[in-house]
mmCIF file of C-alpha atoms and ligand atoms in Angstrom:
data_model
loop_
_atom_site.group_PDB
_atom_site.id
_atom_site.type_symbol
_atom_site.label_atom_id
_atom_site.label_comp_id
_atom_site.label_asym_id
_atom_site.label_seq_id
_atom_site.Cartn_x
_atom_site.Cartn_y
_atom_site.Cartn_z
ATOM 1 C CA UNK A 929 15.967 3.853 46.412
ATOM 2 C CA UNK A 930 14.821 7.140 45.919
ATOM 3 C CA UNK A 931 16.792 9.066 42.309
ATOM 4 C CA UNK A 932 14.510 7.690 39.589
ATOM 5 C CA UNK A 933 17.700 7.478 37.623
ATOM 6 C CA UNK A 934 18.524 4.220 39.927
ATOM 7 C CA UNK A 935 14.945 3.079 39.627
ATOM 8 C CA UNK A 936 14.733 3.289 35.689
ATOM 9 C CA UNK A 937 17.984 1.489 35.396
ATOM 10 C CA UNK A 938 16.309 -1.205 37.956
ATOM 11 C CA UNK A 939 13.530 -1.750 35.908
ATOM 12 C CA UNK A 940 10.120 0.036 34.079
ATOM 13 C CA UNK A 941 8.811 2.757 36.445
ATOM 14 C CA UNK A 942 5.170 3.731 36.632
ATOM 15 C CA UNK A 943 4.751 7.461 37.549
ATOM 16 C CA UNK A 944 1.948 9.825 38.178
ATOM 17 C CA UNK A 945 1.567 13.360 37.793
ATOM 18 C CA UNK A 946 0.040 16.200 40.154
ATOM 19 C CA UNK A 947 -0.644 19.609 39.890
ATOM 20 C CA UNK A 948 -0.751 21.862 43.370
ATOM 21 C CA UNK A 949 -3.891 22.655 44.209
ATOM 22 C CA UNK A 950 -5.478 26.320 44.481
ATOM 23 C CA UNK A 951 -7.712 26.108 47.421
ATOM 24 C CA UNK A 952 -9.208 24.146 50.404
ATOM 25 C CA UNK A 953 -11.467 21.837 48.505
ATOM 26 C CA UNK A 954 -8.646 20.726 45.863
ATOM 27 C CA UNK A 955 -6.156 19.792 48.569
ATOM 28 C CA UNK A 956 -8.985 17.196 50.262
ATOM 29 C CA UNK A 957 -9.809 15.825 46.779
ATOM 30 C CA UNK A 958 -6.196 15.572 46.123
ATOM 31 C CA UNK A 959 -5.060 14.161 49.468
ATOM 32 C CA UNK A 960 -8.112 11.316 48.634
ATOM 33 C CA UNK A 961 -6.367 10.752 44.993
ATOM 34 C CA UNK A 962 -3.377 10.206 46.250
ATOM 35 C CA UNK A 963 -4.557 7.872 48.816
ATOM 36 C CA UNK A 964 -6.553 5.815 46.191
ATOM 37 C CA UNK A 965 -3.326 5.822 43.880
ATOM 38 C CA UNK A 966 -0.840 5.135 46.579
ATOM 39 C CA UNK A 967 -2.100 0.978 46.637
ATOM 40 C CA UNK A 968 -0.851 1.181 43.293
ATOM 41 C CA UNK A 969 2.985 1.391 44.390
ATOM 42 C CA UNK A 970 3.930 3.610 42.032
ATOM 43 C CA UNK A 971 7.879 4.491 41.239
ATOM 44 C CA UNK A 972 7.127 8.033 41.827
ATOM 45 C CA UNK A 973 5.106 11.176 41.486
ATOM 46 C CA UNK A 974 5.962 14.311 39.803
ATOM 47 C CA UNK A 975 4.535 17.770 40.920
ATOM 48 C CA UNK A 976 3.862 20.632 38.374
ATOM 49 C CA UNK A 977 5.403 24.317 38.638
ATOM 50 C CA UNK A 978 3.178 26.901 37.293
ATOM 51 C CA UNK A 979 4.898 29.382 34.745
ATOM 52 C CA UNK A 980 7.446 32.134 36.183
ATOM 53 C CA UNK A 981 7.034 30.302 39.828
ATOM 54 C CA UNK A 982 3.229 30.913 39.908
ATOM 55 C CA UNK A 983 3.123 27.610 42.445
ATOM 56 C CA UNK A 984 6.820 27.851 43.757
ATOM 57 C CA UNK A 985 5.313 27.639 46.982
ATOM 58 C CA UNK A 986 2.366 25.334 46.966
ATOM 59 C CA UNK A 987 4.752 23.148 44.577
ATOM 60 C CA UNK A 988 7.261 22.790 47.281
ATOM 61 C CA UNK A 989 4.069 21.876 49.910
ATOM 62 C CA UNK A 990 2.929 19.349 48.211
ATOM 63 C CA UNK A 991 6.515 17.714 47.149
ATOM 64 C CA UNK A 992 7.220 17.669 50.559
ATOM 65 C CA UNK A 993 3.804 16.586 52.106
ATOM 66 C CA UNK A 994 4.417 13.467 49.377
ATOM 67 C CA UNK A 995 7.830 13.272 50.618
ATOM 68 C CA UNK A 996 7.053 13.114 54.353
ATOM 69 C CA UNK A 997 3.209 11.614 54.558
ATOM 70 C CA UNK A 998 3.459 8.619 51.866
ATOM 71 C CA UNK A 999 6.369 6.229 50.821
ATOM 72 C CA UNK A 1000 6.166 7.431 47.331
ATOM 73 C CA UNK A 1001 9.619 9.282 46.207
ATOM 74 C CA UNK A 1002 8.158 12.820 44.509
ATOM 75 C CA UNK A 1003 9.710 14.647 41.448
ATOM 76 C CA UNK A 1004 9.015 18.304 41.602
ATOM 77 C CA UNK A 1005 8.915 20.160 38.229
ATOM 78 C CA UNK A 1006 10.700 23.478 37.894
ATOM 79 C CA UNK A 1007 10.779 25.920 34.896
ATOM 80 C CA UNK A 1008 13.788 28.443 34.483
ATOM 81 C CA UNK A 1009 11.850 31.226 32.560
ATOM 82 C CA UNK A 1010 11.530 34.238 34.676
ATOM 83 C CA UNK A 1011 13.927 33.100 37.355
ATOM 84 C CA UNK A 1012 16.953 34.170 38.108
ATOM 85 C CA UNK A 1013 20.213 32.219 38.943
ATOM 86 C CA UNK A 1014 19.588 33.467 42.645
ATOM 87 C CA UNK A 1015 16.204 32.015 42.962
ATOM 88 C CA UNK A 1016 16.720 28.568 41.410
ATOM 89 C CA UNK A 1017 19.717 28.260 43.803
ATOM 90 C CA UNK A 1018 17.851 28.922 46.590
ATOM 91 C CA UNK A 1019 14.437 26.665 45.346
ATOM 92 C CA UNK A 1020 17.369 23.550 45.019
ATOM 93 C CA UNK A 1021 18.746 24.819 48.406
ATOM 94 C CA UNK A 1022 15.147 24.365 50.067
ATOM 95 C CA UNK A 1023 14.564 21.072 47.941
ATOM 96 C CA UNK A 1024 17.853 19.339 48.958
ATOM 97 C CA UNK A 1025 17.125 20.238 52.520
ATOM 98 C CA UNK A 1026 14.062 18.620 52.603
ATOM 99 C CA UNK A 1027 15.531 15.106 50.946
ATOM 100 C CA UNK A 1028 14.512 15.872 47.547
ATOM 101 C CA UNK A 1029 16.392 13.928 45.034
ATOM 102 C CA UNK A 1030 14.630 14.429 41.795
ATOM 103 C CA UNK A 1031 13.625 17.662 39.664
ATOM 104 C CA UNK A 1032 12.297 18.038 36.339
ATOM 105 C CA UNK A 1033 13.952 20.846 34.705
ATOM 106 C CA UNK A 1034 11.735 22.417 32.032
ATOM 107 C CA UNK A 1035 12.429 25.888 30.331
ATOM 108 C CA UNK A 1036 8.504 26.640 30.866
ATOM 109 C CA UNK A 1037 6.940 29.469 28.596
ATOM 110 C CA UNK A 1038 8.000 32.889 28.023
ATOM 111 C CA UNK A 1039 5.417 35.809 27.963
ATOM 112 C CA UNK A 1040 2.880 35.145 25.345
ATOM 113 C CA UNK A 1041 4.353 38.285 22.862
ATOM 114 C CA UNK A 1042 7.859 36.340 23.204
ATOM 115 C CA UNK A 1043 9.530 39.176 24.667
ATOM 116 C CA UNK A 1044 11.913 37.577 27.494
ATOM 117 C CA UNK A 1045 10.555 37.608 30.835
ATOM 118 C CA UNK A 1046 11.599 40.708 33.051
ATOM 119 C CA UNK A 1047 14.849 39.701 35.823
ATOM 120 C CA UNK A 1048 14.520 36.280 33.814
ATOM 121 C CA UNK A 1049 18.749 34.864 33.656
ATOM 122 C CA UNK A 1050 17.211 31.904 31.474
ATOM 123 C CA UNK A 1051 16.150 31.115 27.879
ATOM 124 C CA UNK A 1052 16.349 27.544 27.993
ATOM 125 C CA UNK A 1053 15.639 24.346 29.822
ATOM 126 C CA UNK A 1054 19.237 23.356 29.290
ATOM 127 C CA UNK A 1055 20.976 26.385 31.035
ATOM 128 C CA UNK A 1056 18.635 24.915 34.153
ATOM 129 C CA UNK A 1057 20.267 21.451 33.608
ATOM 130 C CA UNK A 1058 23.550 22.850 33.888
ATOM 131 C CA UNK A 1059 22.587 24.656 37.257
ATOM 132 C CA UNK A 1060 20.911 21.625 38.924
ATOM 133 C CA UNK A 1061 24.005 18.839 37.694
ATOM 134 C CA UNK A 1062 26.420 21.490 39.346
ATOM 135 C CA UNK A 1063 24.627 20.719 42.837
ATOM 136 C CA UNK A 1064 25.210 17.049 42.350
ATOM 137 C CA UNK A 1065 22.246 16.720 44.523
ATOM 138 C CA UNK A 1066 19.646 15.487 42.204
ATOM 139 C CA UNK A 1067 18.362 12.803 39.349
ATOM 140 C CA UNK A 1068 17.819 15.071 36.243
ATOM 141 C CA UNK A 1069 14.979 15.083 33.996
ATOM 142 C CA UNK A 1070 13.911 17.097 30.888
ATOM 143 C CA UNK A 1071 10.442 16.939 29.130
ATOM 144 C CA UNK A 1072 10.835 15.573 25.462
ATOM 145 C CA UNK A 1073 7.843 15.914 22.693
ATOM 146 C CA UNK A 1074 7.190 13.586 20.639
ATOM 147 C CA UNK A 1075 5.722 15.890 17.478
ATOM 148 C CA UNK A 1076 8.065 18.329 18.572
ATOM 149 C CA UNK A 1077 7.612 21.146 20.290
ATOM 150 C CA UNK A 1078 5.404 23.804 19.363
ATOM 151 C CA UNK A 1079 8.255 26.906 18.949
ATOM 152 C CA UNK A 1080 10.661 24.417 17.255
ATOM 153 C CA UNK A 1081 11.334 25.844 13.961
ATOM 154 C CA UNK A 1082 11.803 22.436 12.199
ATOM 155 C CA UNK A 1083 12.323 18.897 13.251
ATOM 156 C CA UNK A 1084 16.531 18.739 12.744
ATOM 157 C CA UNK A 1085 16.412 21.309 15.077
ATOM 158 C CA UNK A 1086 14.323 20.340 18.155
ATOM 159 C CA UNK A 1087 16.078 17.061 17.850
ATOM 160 C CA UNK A 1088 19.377 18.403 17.863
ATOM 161 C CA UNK A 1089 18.612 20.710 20.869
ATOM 162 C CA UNK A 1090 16.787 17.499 22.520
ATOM 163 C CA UNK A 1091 19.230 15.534 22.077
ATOM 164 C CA UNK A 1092 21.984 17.746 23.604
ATOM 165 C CA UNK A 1093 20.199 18.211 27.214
ATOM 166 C CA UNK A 1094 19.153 14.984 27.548
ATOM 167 C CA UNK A 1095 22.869 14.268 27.061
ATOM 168 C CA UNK A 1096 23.300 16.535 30.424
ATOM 169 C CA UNK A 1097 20.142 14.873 31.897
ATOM 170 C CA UNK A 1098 19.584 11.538 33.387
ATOM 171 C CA UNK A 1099 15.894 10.901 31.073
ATOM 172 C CA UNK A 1100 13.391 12.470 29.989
ATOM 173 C CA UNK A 1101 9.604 12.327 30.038
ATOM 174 C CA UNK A 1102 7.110 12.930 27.172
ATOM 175 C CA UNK A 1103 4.319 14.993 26.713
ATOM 176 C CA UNK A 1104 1.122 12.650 25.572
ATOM 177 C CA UNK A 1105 0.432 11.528 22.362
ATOM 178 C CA UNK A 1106 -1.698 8.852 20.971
ATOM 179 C CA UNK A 1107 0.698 7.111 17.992
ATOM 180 C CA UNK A 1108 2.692 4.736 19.351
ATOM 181 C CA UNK A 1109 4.807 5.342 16.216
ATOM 182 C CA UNK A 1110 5.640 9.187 17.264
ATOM 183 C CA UNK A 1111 7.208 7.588 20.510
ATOM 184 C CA UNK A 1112 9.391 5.270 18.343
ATOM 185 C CA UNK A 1113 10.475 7.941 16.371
ATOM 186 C CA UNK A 1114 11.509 10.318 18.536
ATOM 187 C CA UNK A 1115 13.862 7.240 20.516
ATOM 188 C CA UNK A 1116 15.077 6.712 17.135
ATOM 189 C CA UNK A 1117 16.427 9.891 16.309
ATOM 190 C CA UNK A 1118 17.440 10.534 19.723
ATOM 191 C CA UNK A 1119 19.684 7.105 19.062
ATOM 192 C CA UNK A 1120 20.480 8.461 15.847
ATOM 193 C CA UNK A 1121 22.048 11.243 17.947
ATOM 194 C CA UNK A 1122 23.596 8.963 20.328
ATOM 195 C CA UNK A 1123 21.539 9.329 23.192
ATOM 196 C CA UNK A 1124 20.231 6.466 24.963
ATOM 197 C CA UNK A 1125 19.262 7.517 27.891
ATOM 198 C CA UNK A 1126 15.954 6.750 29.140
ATOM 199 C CA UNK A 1127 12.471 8.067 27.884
ATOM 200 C CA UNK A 1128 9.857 7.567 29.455
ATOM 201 C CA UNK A 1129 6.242 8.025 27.879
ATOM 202 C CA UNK A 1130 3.751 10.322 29.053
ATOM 203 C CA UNK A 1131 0.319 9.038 29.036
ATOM 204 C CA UNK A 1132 -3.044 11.335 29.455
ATOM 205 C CA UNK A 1133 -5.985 8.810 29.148
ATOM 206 C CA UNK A 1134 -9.199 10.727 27.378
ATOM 207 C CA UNK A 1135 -11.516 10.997 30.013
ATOM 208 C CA UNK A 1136 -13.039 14.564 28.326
ATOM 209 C CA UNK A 1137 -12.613 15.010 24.929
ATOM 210 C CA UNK A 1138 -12.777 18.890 24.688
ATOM 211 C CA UNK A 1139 -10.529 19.295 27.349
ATOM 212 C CA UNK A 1140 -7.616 17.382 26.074
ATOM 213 C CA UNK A 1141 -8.012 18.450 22.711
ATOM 214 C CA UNK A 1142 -7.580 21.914 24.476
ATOM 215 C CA UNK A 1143 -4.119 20.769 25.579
ATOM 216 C CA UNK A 1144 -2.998 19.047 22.872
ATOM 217 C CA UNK A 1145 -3.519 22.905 20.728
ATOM 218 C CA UNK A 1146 -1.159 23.891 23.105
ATOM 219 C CA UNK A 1147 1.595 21.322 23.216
ATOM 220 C CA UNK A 1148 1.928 20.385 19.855
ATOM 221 C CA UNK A 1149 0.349 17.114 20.388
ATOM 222 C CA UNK A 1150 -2.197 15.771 17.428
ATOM 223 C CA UNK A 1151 -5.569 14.122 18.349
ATOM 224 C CA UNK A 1152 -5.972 11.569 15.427
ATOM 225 C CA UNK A 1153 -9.525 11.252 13.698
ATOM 226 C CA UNK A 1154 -10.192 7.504 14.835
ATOM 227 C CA UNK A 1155 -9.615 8.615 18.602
ATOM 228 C CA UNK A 1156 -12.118 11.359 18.055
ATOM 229 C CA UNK A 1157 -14.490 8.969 16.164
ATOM 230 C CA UNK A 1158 -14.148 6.625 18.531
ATOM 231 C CA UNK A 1159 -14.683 8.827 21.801
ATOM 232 C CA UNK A 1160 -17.723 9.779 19.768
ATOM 233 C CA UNK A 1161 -19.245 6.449 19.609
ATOM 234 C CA UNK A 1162 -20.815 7.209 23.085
ATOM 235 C CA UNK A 1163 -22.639 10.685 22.424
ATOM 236 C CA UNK A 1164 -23.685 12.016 25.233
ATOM 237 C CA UNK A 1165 -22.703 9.778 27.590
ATOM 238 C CA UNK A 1166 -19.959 11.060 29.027
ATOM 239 C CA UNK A 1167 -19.473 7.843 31.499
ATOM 240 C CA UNK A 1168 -19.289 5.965 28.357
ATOM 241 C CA UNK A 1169 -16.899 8.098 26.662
ATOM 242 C CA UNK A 1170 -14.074 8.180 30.032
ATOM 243 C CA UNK A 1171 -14.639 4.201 29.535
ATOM 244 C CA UNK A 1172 -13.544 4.581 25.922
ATOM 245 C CA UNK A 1173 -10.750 6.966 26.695
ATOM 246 C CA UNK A 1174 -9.433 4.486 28.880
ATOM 247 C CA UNK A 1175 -9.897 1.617 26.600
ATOM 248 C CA UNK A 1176 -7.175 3.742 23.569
ATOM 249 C CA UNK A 1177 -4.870 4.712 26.632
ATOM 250 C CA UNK A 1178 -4.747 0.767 27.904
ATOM 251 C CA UNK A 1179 -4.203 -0.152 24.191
ATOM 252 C CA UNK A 1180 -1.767 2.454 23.585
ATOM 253 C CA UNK A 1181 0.331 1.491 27.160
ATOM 254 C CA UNK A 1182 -0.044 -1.956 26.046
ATOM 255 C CA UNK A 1183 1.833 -1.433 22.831
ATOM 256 C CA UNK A 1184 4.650 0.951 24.927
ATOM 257 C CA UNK A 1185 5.092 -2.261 27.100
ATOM 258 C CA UNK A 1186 6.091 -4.388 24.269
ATOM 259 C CA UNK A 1187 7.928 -2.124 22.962
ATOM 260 C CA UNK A 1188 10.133 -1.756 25.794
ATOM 261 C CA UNK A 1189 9.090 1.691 26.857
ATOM 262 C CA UNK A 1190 11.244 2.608 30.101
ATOM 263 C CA UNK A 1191 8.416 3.984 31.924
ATOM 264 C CA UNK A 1192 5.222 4.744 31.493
ATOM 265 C CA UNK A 1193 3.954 8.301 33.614
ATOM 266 C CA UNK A 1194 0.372 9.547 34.273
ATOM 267 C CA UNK A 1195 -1.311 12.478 34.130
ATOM 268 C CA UNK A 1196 -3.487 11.931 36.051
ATOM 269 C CA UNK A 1197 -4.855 15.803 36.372
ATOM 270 C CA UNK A 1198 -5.535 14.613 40.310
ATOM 271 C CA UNK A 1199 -8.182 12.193 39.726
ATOM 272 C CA UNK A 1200 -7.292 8.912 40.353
ATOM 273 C CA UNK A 1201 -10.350 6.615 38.586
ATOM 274 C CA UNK A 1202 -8.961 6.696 35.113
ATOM 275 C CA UNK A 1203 -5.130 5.163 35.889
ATOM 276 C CA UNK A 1204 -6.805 2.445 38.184
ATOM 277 C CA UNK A 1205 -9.003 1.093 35.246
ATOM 278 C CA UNK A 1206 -5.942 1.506 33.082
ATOM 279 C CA UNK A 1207 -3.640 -0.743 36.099
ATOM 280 C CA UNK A 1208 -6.455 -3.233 36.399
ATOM 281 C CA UNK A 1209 -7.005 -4.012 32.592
ATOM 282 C CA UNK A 1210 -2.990 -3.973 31.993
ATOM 283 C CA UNK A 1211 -2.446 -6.302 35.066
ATOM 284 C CA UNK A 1212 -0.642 -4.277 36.939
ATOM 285 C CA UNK A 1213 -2.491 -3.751 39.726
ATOM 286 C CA UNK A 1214 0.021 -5.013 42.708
ATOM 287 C CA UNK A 1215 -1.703 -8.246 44.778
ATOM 288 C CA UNK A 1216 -2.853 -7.619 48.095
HETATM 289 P P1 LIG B 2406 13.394 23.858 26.151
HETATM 290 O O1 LIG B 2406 14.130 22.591 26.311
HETATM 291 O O2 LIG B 2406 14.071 25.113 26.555
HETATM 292 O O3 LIG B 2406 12.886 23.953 24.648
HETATM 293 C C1 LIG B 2406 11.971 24.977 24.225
HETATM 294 C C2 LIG B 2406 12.198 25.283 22.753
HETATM 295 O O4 LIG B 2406 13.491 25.887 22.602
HETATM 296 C C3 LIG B 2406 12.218 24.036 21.850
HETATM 297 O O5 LIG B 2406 11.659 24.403 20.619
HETATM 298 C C4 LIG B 2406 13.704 23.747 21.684
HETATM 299 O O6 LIG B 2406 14.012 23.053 20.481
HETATM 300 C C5 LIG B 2406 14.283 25.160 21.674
HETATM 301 N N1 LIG B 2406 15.675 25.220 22.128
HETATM 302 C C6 LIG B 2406 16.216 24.576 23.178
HETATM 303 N N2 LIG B 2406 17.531 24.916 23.314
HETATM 304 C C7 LIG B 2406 17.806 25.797 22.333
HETATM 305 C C8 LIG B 2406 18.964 26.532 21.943
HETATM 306 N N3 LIG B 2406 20.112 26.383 22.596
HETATM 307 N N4 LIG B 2406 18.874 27.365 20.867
HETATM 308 C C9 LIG B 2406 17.716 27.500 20.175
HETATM 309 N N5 LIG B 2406 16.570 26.836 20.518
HETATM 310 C C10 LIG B 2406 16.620 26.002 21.559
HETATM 311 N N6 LIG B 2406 5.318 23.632 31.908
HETATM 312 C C11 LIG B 2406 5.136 24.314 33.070
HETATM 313 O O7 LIG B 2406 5.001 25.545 33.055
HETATM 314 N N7 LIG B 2406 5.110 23.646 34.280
HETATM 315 C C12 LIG B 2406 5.264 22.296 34.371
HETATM 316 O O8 LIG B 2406 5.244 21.726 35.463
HETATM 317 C C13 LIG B 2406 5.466 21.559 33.155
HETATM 318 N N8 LIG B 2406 5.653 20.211 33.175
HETATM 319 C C14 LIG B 2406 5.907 19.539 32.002
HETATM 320 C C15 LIG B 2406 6.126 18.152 32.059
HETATM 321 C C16 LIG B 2406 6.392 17.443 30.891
HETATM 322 C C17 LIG B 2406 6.661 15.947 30.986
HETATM 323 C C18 LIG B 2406 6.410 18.112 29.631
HETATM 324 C C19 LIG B 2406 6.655 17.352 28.372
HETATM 325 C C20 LIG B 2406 6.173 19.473 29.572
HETATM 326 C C21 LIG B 2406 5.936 20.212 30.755
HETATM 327 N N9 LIG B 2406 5.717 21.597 30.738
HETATM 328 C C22 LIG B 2406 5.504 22.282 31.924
HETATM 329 C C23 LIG B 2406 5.677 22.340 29.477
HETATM 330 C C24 LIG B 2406 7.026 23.010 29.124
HETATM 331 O O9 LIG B 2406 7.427 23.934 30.112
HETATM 332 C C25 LIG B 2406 6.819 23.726 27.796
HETATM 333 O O10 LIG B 2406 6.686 22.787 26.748
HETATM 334 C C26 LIG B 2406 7.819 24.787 27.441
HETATM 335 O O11 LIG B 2406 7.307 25.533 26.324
HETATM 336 C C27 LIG B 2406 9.195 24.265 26.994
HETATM 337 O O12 LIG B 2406 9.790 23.525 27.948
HETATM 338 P P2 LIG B 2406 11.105 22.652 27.555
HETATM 339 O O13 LIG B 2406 11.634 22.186 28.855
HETATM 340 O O14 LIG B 2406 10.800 21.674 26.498
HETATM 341 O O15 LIG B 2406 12.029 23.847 26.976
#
């Protein structure tokens, strides 16, 4: 069982995230990631797309090395902004050729002064959808956020247009956050909407503080005050302060669980140490 539509409705899915490497030395300490993660039997990997097809090519290598060189069934990620119809059609050609079952359709960002980017036939992730579900070759998923996302005018709004590709879509995946309540918000409204399909919950454990604060600017994510208080605890220890990180992901994952969370899906930004403490302390870790 490959769609991750069929493996959600089988049960929770644990997932891990890549990003394609951009030279000699990344691949090797990738390829050694993956091998340390692969013990985990993971439901399946997703593999990023840099903006306007930046990666298109080293995306597709390393979807298909995962799909060829490891059981693991990969998800490649694909962003419509600064495609045309003509090159997404012939990306899902190559992808459906090689066995590919599962894509991740994201609108991606336009150029930063929000002028639309040049020979681009795409303003929105749900004008992929429709182009992928008329292949009927592939499980669809969309990326959801939690706070909302940052160019959403209001919250009616990003829910409404959320609610209306993942409608079209067969679940969606979350960018991080550290509430638990955000997460049970947004699958309220989206049940307010009447849209039940699965989300799952993305997950970046802290391992360095300045870095994900970084990314949370950019996504719209918030970085509460105890989870900065509490990464602080260790000073200058930075060994210390990944062991914290971990600790508020575990406890965080640990609440999803209970909650019934669908899925749970790691970024892992390819280093494998962090999700392996977070598998051990959750029990998850599968027995030899
Ligand atoms: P959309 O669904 O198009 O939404 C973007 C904005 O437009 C939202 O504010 C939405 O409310 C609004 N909107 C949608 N439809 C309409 C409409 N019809 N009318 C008016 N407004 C509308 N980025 C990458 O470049 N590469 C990756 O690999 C990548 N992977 C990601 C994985 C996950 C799990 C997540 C959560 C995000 C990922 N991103 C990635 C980031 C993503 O590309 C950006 O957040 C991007 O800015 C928007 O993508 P989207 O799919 O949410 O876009």
């Amino acid at each position: 069982m490959a769609r991750i539509a069929d493996l959600l409705a089988a049960g929770p899915t644990y997932s891990f995230e890549f990003f394609p490497p951009k030279n000699e030395a990344g691949w090797l300490s990738l390829g050694r990631t993956i091998a340390e993660l692969e013990d985990l039997e993971p439901s399946f990997v997703s593999v990023t797309y840099g903006a306007g097809g930046s990666t298109r090519t080293r995306t597709a290598d390393l979807v298909s090395w995962v799909k060829r060189q490891t059981p693991i069934p990969p998800m490649a990620h694909l962003t419509c902004h600064g495609h045309s119809r003509h090159e997404i059609a012939d990306i899902l050609i190559d992808y459906r050729a090689e066995g590919v079952e599962n894509i991740l359709a994201l609108g991606g960002d336009p150029p930063a002064d929000g002028s639309p980017a040049p020979g681009s036939d795409y303003r929105y992730s749900s004008e992929l959808v429709d182009d992928i579900r008329s292949t009927g070759a592939f499980s669809i998923g969309v990326a959801a956020h939690p706070e909302l996302h940052p160019r959403s005018p209001d919250r009616d709004s990003d829910r409404r247009h959320l609610a209306s590709k993942l409608r079209d879509a067969d679940f969606a995946i979350t960018q991080f956050f550290f509430e638990v309540d955000h997460y049970l918000a947004l699958v309220d409204d989206m049940g307010a909407h009447g849209v039940d399909k699965p989300i799952v919950a993305g997950i970046m454990p802290v391992t360095n503080l300045a870095q994900v604060s970084r990314m949370a600017h950019m996504s719209g994510a918030e970085v509460p005050r105890w989870l900065v208080d509490r990464v602080a605890k260790a000073g200058d220890d930075a060994d210390d302060a990944a062991r914290i990180g971990v600790e508020i992901a575990t406890e965080l994952c640990a609440r999803l669980i209970e909650a019934g969370a669908p899925g749970l899906h790691f970024y892992t930004l390819n280093r494998s140490s962090a999700v392996r403490s977070i598998y051990t302390e959750l029990g998850l870790t599968p027995s030899p």
